[in-house]
Structure formats: structure tokens, C-alpha cells
Short mmCIF file of C-alpha atoms and ligand atoms in Angstrom, two decimals:
data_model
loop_
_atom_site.label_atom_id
_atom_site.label_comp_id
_atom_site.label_asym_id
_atom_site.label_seq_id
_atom_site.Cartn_x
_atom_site.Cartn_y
_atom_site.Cartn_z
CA UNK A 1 31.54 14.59 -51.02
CA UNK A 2 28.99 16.87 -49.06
CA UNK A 3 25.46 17.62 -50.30
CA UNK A 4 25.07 21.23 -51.36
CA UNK A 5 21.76 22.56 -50.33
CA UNK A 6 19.71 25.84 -50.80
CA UNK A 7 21.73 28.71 -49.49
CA UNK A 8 20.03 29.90 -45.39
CA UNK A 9 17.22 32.21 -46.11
CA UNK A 10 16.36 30.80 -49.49
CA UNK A 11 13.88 27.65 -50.87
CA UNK A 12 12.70 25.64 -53.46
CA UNK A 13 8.82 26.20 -53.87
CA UNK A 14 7.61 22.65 -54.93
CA UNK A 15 4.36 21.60 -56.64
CA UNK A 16 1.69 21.46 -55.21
CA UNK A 17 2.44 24.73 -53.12
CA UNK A 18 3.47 26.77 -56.24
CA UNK A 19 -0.04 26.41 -57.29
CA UNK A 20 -1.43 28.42 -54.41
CA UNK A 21 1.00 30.79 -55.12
CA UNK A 22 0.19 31.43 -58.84
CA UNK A 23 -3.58 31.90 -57.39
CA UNK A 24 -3.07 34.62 -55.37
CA UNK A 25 -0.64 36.27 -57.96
CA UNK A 26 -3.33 35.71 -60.43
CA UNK A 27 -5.91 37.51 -58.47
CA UNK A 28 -3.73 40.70 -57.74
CA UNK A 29 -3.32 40.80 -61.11
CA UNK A 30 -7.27 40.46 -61.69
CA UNK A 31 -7.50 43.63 -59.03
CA UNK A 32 -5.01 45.63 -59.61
CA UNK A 33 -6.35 45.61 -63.43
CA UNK A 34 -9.35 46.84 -62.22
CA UNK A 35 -8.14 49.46 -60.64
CA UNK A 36 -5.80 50.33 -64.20
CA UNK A 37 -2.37 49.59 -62.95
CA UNK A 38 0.05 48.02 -65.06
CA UNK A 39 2.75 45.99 -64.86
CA UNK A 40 6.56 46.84 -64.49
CA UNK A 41 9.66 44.73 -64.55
CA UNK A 42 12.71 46.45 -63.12
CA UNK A 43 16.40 44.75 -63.18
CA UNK A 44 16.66 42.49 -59.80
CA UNK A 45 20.20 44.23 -58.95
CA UNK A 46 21.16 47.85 -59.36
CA UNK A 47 23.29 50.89 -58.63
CA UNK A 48 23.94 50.46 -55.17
CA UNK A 49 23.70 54.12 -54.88
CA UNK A 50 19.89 53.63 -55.91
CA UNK A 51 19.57 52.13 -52.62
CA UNK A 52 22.16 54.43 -50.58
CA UNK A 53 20.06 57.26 -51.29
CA UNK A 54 16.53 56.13 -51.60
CA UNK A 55 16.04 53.63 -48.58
CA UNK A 56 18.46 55.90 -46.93
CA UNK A 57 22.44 54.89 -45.49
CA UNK A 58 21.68 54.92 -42.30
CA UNK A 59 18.64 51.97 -42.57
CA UNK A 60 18.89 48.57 -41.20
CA UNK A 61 18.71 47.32 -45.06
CA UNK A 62 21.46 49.79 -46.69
CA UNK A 63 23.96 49.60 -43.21
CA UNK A 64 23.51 45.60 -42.88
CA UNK A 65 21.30 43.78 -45.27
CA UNK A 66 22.29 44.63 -48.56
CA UNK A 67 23.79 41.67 -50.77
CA UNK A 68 26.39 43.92 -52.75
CA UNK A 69 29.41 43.10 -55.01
CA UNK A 70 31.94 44.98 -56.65
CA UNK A 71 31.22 44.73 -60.34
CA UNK A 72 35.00 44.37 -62.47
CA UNK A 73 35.11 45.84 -65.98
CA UNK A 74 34.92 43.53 -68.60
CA UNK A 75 35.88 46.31 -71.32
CA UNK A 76 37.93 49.14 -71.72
CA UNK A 77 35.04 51.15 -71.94
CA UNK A 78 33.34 50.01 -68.94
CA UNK A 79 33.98 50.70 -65.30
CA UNK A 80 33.92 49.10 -62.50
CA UNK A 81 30.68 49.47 -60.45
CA UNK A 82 29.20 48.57 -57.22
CA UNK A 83 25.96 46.75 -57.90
CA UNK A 84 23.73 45.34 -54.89
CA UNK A 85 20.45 42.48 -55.21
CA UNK A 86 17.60 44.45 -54.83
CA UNK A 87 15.95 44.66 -51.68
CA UNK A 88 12.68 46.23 -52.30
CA UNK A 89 11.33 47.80 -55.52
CA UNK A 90 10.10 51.00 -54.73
CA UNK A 91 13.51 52.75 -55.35
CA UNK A 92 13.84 51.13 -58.68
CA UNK A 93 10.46 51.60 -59.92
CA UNK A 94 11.32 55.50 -59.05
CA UNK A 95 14.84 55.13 -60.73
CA UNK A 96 12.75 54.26 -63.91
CA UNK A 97 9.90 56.15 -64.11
CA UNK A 98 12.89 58.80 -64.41
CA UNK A 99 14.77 56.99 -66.75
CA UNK A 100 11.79 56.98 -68.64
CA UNK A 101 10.53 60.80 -68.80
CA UNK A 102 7.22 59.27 -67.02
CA UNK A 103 6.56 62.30 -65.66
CA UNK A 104 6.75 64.04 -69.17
CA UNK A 105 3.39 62.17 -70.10
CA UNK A 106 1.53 64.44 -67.34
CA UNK A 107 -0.68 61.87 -66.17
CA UNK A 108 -0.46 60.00 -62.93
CA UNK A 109 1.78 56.22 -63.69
CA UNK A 110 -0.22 53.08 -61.38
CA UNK A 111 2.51 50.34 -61.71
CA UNK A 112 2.55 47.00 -60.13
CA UNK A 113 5.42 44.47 -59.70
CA UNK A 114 5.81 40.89 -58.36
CA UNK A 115 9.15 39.37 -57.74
CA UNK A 116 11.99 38.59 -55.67
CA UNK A 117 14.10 40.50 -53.36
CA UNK A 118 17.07 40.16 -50.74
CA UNK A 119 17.80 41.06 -47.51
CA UNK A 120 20.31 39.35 -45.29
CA UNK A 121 18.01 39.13 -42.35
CA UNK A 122 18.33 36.60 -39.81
CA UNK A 123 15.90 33.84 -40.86
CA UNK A 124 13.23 32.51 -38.77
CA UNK A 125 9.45 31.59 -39.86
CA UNK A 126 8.07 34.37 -42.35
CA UNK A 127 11.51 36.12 -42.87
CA UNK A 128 13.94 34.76 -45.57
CA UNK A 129 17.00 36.40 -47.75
CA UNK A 130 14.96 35.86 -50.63
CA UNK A 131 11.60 36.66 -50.13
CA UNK A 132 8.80 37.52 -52.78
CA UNK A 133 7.00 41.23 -52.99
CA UNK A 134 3.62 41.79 -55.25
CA UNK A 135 3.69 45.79 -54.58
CA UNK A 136 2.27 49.05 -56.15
CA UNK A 137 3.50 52.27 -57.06
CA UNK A 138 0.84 55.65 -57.82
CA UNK A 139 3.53 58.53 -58.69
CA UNK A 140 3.57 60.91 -61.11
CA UNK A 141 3.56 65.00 -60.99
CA UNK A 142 1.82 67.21 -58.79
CA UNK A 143 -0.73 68.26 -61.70
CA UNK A 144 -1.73 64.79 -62.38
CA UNK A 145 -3.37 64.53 -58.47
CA UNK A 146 -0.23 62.62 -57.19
CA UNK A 147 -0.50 64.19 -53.90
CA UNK A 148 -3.89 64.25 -52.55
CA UNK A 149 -5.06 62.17 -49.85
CA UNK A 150 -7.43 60.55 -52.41
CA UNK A 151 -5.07 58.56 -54.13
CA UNK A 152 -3.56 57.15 -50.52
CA UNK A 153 -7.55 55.85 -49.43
CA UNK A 154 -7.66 54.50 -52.74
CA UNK A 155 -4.38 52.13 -52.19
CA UNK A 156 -5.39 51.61 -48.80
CA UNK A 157 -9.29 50.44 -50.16
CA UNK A 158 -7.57 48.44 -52.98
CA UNK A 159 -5.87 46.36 -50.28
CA UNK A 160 -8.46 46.00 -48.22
CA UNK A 161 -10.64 44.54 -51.30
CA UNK A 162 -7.28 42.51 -52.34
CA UNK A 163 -6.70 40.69 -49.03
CA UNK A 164 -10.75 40.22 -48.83
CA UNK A 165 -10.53 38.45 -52.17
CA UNK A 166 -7.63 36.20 -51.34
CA UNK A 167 -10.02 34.98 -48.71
CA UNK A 168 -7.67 36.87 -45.90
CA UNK A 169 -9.38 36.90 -42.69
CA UNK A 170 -8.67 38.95 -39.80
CA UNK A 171 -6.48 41.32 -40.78
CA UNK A 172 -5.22 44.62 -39.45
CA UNK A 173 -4.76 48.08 -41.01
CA UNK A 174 -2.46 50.03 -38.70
CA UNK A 175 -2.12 53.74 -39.68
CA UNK A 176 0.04 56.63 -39.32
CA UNK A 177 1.34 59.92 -40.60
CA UNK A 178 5.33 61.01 -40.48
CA UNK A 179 4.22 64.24 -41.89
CA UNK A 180 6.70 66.00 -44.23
CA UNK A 181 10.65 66.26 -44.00
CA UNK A 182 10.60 68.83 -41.68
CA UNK A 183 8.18 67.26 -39.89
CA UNK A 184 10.16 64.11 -39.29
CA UNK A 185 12.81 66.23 -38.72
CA UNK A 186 11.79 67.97 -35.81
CA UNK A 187 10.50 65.31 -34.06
CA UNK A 188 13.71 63.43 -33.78
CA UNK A 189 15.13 66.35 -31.82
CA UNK A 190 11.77 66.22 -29.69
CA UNK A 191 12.50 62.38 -29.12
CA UNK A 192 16.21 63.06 -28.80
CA UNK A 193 15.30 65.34 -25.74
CA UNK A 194 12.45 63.23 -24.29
CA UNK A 195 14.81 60.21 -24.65
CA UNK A 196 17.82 61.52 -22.99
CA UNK A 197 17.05 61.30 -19.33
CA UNK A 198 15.00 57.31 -19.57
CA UNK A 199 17.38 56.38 -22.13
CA UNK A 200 19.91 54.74 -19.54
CA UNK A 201 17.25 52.21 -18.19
CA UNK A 202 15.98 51.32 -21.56
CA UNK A 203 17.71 47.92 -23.70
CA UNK A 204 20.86 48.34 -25.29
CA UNK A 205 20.12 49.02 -28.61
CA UNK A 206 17.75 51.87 -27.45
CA UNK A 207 20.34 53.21 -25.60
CA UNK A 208 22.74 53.47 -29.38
CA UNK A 209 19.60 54.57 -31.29
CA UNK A 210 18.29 57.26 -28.64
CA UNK A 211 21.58 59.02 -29.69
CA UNK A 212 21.58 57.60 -33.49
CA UNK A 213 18.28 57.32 -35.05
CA UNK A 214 15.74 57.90 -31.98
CA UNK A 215 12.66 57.20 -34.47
CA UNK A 216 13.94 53.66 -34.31
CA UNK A 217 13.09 53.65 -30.89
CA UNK A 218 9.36 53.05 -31.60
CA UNK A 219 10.00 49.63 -33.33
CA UNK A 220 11.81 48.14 -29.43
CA UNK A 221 9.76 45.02 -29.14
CA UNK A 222 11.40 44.76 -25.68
CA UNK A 223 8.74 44.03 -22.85
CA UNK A 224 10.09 46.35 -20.05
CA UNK A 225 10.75 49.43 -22.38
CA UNK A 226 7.00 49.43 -24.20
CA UNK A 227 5.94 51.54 -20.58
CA UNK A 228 8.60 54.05 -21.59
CA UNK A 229 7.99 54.16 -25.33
CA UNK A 230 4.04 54.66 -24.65
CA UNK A 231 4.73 57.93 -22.84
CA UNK A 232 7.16 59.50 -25.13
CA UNK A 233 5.85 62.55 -27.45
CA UNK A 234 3.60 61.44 -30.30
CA UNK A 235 4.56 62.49 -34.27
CA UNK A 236 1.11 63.55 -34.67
CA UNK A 237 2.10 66.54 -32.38
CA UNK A 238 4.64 67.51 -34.68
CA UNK A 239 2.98 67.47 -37.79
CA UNK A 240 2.53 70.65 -39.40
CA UNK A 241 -1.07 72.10 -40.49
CA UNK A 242 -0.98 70.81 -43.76
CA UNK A 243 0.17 67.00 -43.16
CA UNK A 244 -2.54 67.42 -40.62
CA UNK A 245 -5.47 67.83 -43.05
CA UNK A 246 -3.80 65.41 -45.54
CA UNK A 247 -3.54 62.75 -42.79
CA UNK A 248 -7.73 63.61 -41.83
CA UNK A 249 -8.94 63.37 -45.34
CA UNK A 250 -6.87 60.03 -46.01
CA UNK A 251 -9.12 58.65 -43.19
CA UNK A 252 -12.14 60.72 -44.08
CA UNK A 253 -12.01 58.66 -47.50
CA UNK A 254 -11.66 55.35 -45.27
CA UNK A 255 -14.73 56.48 -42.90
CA UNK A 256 -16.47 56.51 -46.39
CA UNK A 257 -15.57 53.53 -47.90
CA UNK A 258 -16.00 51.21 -44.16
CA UNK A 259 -12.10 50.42 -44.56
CA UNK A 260 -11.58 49.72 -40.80
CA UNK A 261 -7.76 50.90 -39.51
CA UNK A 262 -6.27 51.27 -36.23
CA UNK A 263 -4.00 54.59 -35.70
CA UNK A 264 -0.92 53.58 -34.60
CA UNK A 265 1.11 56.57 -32.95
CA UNK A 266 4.52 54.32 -33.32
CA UNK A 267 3.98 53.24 -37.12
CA UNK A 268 7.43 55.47 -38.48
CA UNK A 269 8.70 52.75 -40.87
CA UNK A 270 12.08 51.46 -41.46
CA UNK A 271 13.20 53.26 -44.77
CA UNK A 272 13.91 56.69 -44.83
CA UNK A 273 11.92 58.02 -48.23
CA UNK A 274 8.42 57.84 -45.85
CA UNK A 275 6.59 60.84 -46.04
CA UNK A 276 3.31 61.50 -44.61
CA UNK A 277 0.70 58.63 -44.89
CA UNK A 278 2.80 55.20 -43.84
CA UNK A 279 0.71 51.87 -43.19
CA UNK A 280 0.96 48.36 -42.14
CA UNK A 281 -1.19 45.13 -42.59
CA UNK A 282 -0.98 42.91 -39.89
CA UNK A 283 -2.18 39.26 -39.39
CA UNK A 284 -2.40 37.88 -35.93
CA UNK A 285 -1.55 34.12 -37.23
CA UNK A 286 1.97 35.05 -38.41
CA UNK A 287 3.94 35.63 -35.44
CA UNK A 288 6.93 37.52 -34.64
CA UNK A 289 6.74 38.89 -38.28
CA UNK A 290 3.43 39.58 -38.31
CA UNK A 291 3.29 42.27 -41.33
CA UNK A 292 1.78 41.04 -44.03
CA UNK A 293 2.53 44.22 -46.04
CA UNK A 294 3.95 47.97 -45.62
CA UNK A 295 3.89 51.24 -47.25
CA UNK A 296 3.18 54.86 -47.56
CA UNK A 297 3.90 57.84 -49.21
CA UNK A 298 7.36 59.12 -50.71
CA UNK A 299 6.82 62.65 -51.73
CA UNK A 300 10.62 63.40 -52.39
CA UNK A 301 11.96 60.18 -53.47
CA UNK A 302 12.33 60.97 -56.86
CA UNK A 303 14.45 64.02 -56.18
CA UNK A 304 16.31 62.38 -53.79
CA UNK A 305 17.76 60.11 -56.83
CA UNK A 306 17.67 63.40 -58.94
CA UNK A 307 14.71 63.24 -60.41
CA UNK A 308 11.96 65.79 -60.99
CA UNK A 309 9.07 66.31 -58.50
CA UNK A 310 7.21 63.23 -58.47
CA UNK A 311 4.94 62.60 -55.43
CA UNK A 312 3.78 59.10 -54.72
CA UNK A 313 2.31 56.72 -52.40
CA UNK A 314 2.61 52.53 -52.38
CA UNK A 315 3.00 49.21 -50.69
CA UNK A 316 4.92 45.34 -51.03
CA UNK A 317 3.33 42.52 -49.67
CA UNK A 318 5.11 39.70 -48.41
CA UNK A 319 3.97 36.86 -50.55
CA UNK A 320 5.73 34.49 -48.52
CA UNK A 321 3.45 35.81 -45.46
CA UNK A 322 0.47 35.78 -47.69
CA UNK A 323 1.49 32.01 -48.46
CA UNK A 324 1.76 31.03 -44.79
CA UNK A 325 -1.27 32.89 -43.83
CA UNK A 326 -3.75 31.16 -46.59
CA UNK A 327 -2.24 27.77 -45.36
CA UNK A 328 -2.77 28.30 -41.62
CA UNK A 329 -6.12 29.69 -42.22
CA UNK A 330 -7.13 26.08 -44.32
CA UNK A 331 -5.87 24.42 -41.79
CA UNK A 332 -7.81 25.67 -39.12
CA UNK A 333 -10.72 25.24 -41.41
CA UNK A 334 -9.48 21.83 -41.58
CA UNK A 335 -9.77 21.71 -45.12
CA UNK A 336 -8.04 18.87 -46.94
CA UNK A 337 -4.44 19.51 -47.47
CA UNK A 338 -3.72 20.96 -51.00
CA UNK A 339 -3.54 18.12 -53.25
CA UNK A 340 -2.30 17.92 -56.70
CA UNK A 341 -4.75 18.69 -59.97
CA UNK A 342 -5.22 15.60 -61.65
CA UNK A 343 -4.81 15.83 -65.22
CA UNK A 344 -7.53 14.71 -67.52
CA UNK A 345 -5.95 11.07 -68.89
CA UNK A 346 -2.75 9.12 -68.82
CA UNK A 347 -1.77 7.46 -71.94
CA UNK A 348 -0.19 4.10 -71.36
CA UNK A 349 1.60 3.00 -74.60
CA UNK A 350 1.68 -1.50 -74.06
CA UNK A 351 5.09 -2.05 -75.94
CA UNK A 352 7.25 -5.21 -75.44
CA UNK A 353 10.09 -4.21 -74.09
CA UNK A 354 12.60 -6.56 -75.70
CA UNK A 355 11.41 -5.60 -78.91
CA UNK A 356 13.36 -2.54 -79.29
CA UNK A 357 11.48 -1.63 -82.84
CA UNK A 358 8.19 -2.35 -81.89
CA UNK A 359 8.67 -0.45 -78.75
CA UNK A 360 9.57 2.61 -80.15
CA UNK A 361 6.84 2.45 -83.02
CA UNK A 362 4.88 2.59 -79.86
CA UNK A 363 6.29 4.98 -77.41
CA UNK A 364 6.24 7.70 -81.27
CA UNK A 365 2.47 6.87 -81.51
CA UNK A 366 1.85 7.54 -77.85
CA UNK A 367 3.19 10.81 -78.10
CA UNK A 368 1.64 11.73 -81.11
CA UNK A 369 -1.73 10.69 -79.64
CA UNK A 370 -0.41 12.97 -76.51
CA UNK A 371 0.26 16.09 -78.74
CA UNK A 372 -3.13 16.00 -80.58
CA UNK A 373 -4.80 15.65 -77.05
CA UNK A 374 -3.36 18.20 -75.36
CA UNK A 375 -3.01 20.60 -78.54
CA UNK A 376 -6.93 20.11 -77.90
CA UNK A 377 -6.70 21.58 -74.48
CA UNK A 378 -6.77 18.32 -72.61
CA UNK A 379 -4.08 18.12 -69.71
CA UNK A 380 -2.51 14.12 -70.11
CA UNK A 381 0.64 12.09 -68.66
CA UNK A 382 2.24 10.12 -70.71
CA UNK A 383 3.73 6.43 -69.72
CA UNK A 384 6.06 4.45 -71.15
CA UNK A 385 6.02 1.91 -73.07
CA UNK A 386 8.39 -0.64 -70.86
CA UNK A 387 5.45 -0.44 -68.28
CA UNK A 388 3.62 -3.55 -67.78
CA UNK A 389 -0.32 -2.99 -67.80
CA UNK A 390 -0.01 -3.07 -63.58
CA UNK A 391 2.57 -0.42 -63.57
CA UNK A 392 0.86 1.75 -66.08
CA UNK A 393 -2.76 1.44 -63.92
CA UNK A 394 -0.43 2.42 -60.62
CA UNK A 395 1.01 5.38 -61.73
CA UNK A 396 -1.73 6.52 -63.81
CA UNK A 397 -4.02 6.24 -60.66
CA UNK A 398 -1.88 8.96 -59.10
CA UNK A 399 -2.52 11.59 -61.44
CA UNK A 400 -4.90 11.16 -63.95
CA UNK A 401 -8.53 10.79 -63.99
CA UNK A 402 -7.98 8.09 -66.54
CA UNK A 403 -6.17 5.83 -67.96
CA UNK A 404 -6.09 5.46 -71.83
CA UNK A 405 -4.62 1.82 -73.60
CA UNK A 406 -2.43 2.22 -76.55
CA UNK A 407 -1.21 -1.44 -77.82
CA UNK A 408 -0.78 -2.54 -80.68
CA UNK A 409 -4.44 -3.46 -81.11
CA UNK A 410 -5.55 -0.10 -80.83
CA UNK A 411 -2.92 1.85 -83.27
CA UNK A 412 -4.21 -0.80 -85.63
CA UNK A 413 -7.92 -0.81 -85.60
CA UNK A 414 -7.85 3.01 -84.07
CA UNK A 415 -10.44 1.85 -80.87
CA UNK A 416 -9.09 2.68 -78.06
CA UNK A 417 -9.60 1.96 -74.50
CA UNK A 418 -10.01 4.49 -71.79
CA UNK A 419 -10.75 3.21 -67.84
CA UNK A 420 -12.42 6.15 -65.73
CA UNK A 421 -11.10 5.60 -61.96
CA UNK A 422 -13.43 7.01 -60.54
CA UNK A 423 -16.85 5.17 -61.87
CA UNK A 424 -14.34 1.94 -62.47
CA UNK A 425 -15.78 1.92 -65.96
CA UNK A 426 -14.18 0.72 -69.16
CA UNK A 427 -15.21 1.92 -72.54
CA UNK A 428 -14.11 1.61 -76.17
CA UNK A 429 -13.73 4.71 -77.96
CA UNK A 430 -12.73 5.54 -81.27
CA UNK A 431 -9.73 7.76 -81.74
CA UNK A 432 -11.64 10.29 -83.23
CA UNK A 433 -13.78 10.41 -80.82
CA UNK A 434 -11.42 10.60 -78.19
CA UNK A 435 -11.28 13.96 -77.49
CA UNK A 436 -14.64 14.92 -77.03
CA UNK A 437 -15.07 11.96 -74.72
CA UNK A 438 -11.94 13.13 -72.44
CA UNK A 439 -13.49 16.55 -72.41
CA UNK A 440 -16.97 15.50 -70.69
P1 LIG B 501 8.90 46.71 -46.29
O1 LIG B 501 8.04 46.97 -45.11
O2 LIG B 501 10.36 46.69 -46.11
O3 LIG B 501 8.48 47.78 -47.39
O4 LIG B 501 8.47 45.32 -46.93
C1 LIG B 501 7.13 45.09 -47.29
C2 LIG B 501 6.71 43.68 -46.92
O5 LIG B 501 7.63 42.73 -47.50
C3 LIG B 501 6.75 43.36 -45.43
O6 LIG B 501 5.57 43.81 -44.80
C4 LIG B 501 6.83 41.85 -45.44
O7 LIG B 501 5.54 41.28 -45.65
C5 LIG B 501 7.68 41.59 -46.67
N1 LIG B 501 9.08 41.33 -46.26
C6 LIG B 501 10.04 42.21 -45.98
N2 LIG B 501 11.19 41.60 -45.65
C7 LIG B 501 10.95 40.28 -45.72
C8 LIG B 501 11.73 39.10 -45.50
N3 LIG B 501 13.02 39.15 -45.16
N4 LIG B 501 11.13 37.88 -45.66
C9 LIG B 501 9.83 37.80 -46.02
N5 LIG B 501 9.05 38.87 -46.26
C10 LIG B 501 9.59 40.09 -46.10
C11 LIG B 501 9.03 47.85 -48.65
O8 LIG B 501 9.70 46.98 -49.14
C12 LIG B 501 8.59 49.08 -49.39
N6 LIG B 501 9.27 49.07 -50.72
C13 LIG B 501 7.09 49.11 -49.56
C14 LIG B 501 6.61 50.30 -50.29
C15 LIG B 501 6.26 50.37 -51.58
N7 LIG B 501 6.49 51.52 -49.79
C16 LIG B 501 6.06 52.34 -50.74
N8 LIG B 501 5.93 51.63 -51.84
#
């Protein structure tokens, strides 16, 4: 019979890697409490029309990437629905800070996920189907300061101190402005018309999306187009006075708080909701996909899904690509490959293992000695009481400090035995004593 593996584009995370990634999920949580967000938890599959209309139809992830099934009703009273994995969070977190009334509370919402999503993307390093996003969302009505260019240099410096803290080096804010609807708007019919005569020597899927989606244009990666791209019409020219001042005060913050960013004329993003401010972090070590994280500001998302006004700006970082990044950088730094914690003792239980009664008396004591140890806070592997003393010293070696002897000797007079590995030192210690000794 074949093997059946992980699905391409997914993994198992195994210990010890998992524990780096807990650590850098634990310290966005540490910063983004700092800065008062608060968690949400939104379904990982919805409506597909969530997606259809937030990310926008005619986007690489709603026209292509989308893992979406026709849902059958189970009941009479339901229906049958189309329902689709998520692939990013932002439209959901919108889709329920309507469901919610949010906006009825007046005050600006700062909510922060972490999670999996799914995009049918072709794999390669740094790009799976199921990938991991810790993200942001600031939103909330135009009263409650949702739209100034203060909360945008405020996501933007949270970042900055986020990737800092995770011991990030070297990264790269690039920074843009797509200006307002209309804005966008009318510079696809400016590209459109700059486009139409170089088009025809450009790659092929330049020549579809000059006609298509001509923003799209500005993502080519192809070598012998970049000469053509550079000397196409900028979106800055088509921004209108007021996306102008927004985009100068977002960077006036920056200036003010020493965030360092690069503007990057060709920064449009690939969903459609992007409104004004839109931003990339990019690490050299990565790649191909070398965005660590994206995002910017959706003023009409939340009517777009027919909700009320609601103004906001955010970001998802790749966690994968945060993952990779920390382990490249330690190995540069050749520092010693992540090991596993050892745990504070292993409890080898001596039993005889033909004596089926006396072995179980045994292997019930050891793990009653385990629960009071660990209910003390101590971290312990148990054995087994089959083990000869040589097996129980080999795999207690592995993963504990130390090794603690439970025969029946020690259940008796209650002295037990603990080896430290790393001194080679034996000691007798009495039970109740045990703890405190394990502790030191
Ligand atoms: P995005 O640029 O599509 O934006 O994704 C954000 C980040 O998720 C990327 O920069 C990358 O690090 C990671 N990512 C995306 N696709 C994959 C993949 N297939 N494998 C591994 N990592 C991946 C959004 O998702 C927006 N919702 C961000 C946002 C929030 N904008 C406003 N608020």
C-alpha cells in the first residue's frame, strides 16, 4: 500500500522548531499588548463571497488560489452554500467587526490575529498552501481617528519595534500610496495608455494584463521589461491633493520616530481593498519571496461587504518567512543549532519485569512521584519500569538534567536517589525533600 504524506504546500512543524515559533508568537503578543490590541479569532473558512468582494474577483487569490467547496444542505432549513479556506484575514476580521456593531461602540477596534491560511500557490522555499499570518487590524469610524495618517506611522513604528525585538536584522520598509478609489482609478487608464504602444515587446503576461489589470504590470519580475516598467507614469502623479498630504504626514510621523523606509513608486499590492498608504517588509535573506509582511490601508472595505463606513489600516506577516529568516540569521551567527529544552529530571521506576505485580506497584508509584513533581512546577520524563538501570541512564541522558532512582528500596524507606549529569554527582535525597532539591 502507498505511504500517504502531507498534502504539497503543507508540513508538519516538529519539536524543536515549534519552539521558536511559539517565541516569536509570544513576543507579538507581548507588543501588540503594549500597544492595546486585542485578540480576535475569526472562522478559518467563510462565505466565499467575503472574499469575491473584499480581495476583489479579479485578484490572483479570488481568480486562482482560492480552496473553495460547494457546501450541501444537511437540513431542510439550510441551503446550500459556497464556502472557501480562508486566505488572508483582513476580510473576515471586517466581516465581523460588522457582524458585531463594532462600529456602534464609537471608539477605534486594534485587533490582532495569528493563524493559518490557504492559497494554492505554487510552492517553492517561503511559499506554501498553508502558510501562517500574525496580522493587525486598526478600523473603526471616522470620529474615532480611523483615518488619519497617525494611526498608519503608528502600525508602521509598531513593526519596526516588532521585527527589532524578534532580533530581525536588516530589514526593509518599502512604501507607497495608491491614493483613493478614484485615484487608483485613473491611473489605470494613464497606464492603459502609456502601456499600449511598449506593450508588444514586453513578456506575455504583461502583454494580457496591459489590457486586463495594467497595475499588475508593476509586480513583472522579468529582467528585460524592468527598463520599460521604470519609465512608465508614477501613481504618485495621480494622487489627488488630499491622499497627497495623508501620504506626507504618514512619513512626517516616520521622519519623527527614525523609522527608516524606502518609497517604492511600484508598491500597488495584489488585493484590490488597498487604499492609500500600502507597505511591504522585505528581508534580503529570503529569496524569491522576499516579503516578510504586507499591508496598508482599506478605507472602503467595510462597505464594500455592506457595512457602514469604517476606515482602517493593517498588515500579516508571514510567520513561515519570519521562521526561515530567524534560522538563517543563527546560522550565519553560527550559533548552535536549536536544541531541545531539557527537562528538569527523569524518573526511572527499577521494576522486574517478570514480576507483573511488582512491576506495576512500581510503574503507579513512579507516576505518582511524577504528578506531585510536576504539579510543583518541575518539568520530568518518566521511564518505565521494564528498563534496566543502563537503559534508564541512556535515555534519561537525552533529556533530562537528571536522573532520579525509584526501586523498591526507595518507595520503602522514601530516600531517593537523584544523579546530576552534568557534575556526575550522586546524592540521596529524601522524598520530601525532593522538590526543592530539583528546583536549585
Ligand atoms: P499579503 O501580502 O497577501 O497580505 O500577505 C501578507 C504576508 O503573508 C506576505 O508578506 C507573506 O509574508 C505571507 N504570505 C502570503 N502568502 C504566503 C504563502 N503562500 N506562503 C507563505 N507566506 C505567505 C495580506 O494577506 C493582507 N491581508 C495583509 C493586510 C492586513 N492588509 C491589511 N491588513
Amino acid at each position: 500500500m502507498s505511504t500517504l504524506k502531507a498534502v504539497r504546500g503543507t508540513r508538519d512543524l516538529l519539536p524543536p522548531e515549534t519552539a521558536l515559533w511559539n517565541r516569536i508568537e509570544a513576543t507579538a503578543r507581548t507588543v501588540f499588548a503594549r500597544y492595546n490590541f486585542g485578540e480576535i479569532r475569526t472562522p478559518i473558512f467563510e462565505d466565499t463571497g467575503l472574499f469575491a468582494r473584499g480581495v476583489g474577483e479579479e485578484t490572483d487569490i479570488v481568480s486562482k488560489e482560492m480552496y473553495t467547496w460547494e457546501d450541501r444542505a444537511r437540513a431542510q432549513s439550510e441551503k446550500s452554500q459556497s464556502l472557501t479556506l480562508r486566505p488572508e484575514n483582513t476580510a473576515g476580521v471586517v466581516r465581523a467587526y460588522i457582524e458585531h456593531k463594532l462600529g456602534e461602540t464609537g471608539q477605534l477596534q486594534k485587533l490582532y490575529y495569528i493563524g493559518p491560511q490557504f492559497r494554492r500557490e505554487r510552492p517553492q522555499k517561503g511559499r506554501y498552501r498553508q502558510f501562517s499570518q500574525i496580522g493587525a487590524e486598526v478600523i473603526g469610524p471616522p470620529s474615532a481617528g480611523s483615518e488619519s495618517p497617525l494611526r498608519d506611522a503608528e502600525v508602521l513604528e509598531m513593526l519596526a519595534t516588532l521585527l527589532d525585538e524578534l532580533g530581525i536584522q536588516g530589514w526593509t520598509l518599502h512604501i507607497n500610496s495608491v491614493g483613493s478609489a478614484a485615484d487608483r482609478a485613473r491611473y489605470n487608464d494613464t497606464l492603459r495608455a502609456a502601456l499600449a504602444p511598449v506593450a508588444s515587446q514586453m513578456c506575455e503576461d504583461c502583454q494580457r494584463r496591459a489590457v486586463t489589470n495594467p497595475l499588475r504590470v508593476l509586480d513583472c519580475k522579468v529582467p528585460e521589461d524592468q527598463p520599460i516598467i521604470d519609465a512608465l507614469p508614477k501613481i504618485s502623479d495621480s494622487l489627488d491633493l488630499e491622499s497627497k498630504k495623508h501620504f506626507a504626514a504618514v512619513l512626517a510621523a516616520l521622519d519623527a520616530s527614525s523609522v527608516p523606509y524606502t518609497r517604492n513608486h511600484r508598491l500597488v499590492r495584489g488585493l484590490d481593498y488597498y487604499t492609500r498608504t500600502t507597505f511591504e517588509f522585505t528581508h534580503g535573506g529570503l529569496g524569491a519571496q522576499n516579503a516578510l509582511l504586507g499591508g496598508g490601508r482599506y478605507d472602503g472595505l467595510s462597505e464594500a461587504i455592506g457595512g457602514p463606513k469604517a476606515p482602517g489600516i493593517g498588515f500579516a506577516m508571514g510567520l513561515d518567512r519570519l521562521v526561515l529568516t530567524i534560522q538563517n540569521q543563527l546560522v550565519q551567527n553560527s550559533a548552535p543549532p536549536q536544541v531541545a529544552q531539557l527537562v528538569d529530571a527523569f524518573i526511572a521506576p527499577l521494576g522486574d519485569a517478570k514480576n507483573e505485580e511488582a512491576l506495576t506497584k512500581i510503574n503507579a508509584a513512579a507516576l505518582a512521584l511524577a504528578r506531585e513533581l510536576r504539579r510543583a512546577g518541575l518539568s520530568i520524563e518518566l521511564g518505565d519500569g521494564t528498563f534496566r538501570l543502563k537503559k534508564s541512564f541512556e535515555a534519561a541522558d537525552k533529556v533530562a538534567r537528571r536522573i532520579v532512582i525509584l526501586g523498591e528500596d526507595e518507595l520503602a524507606s522514601g530516600i531517593l536517589t537523584v544523579k546530576d549529569f552534568a557534575s556526575g554527582t550522586q546524592t540521596k535525597v529524601p522524598r520530601a525533600e525532593l522538590v526543592s532539591f530539583l528546583s536549585s
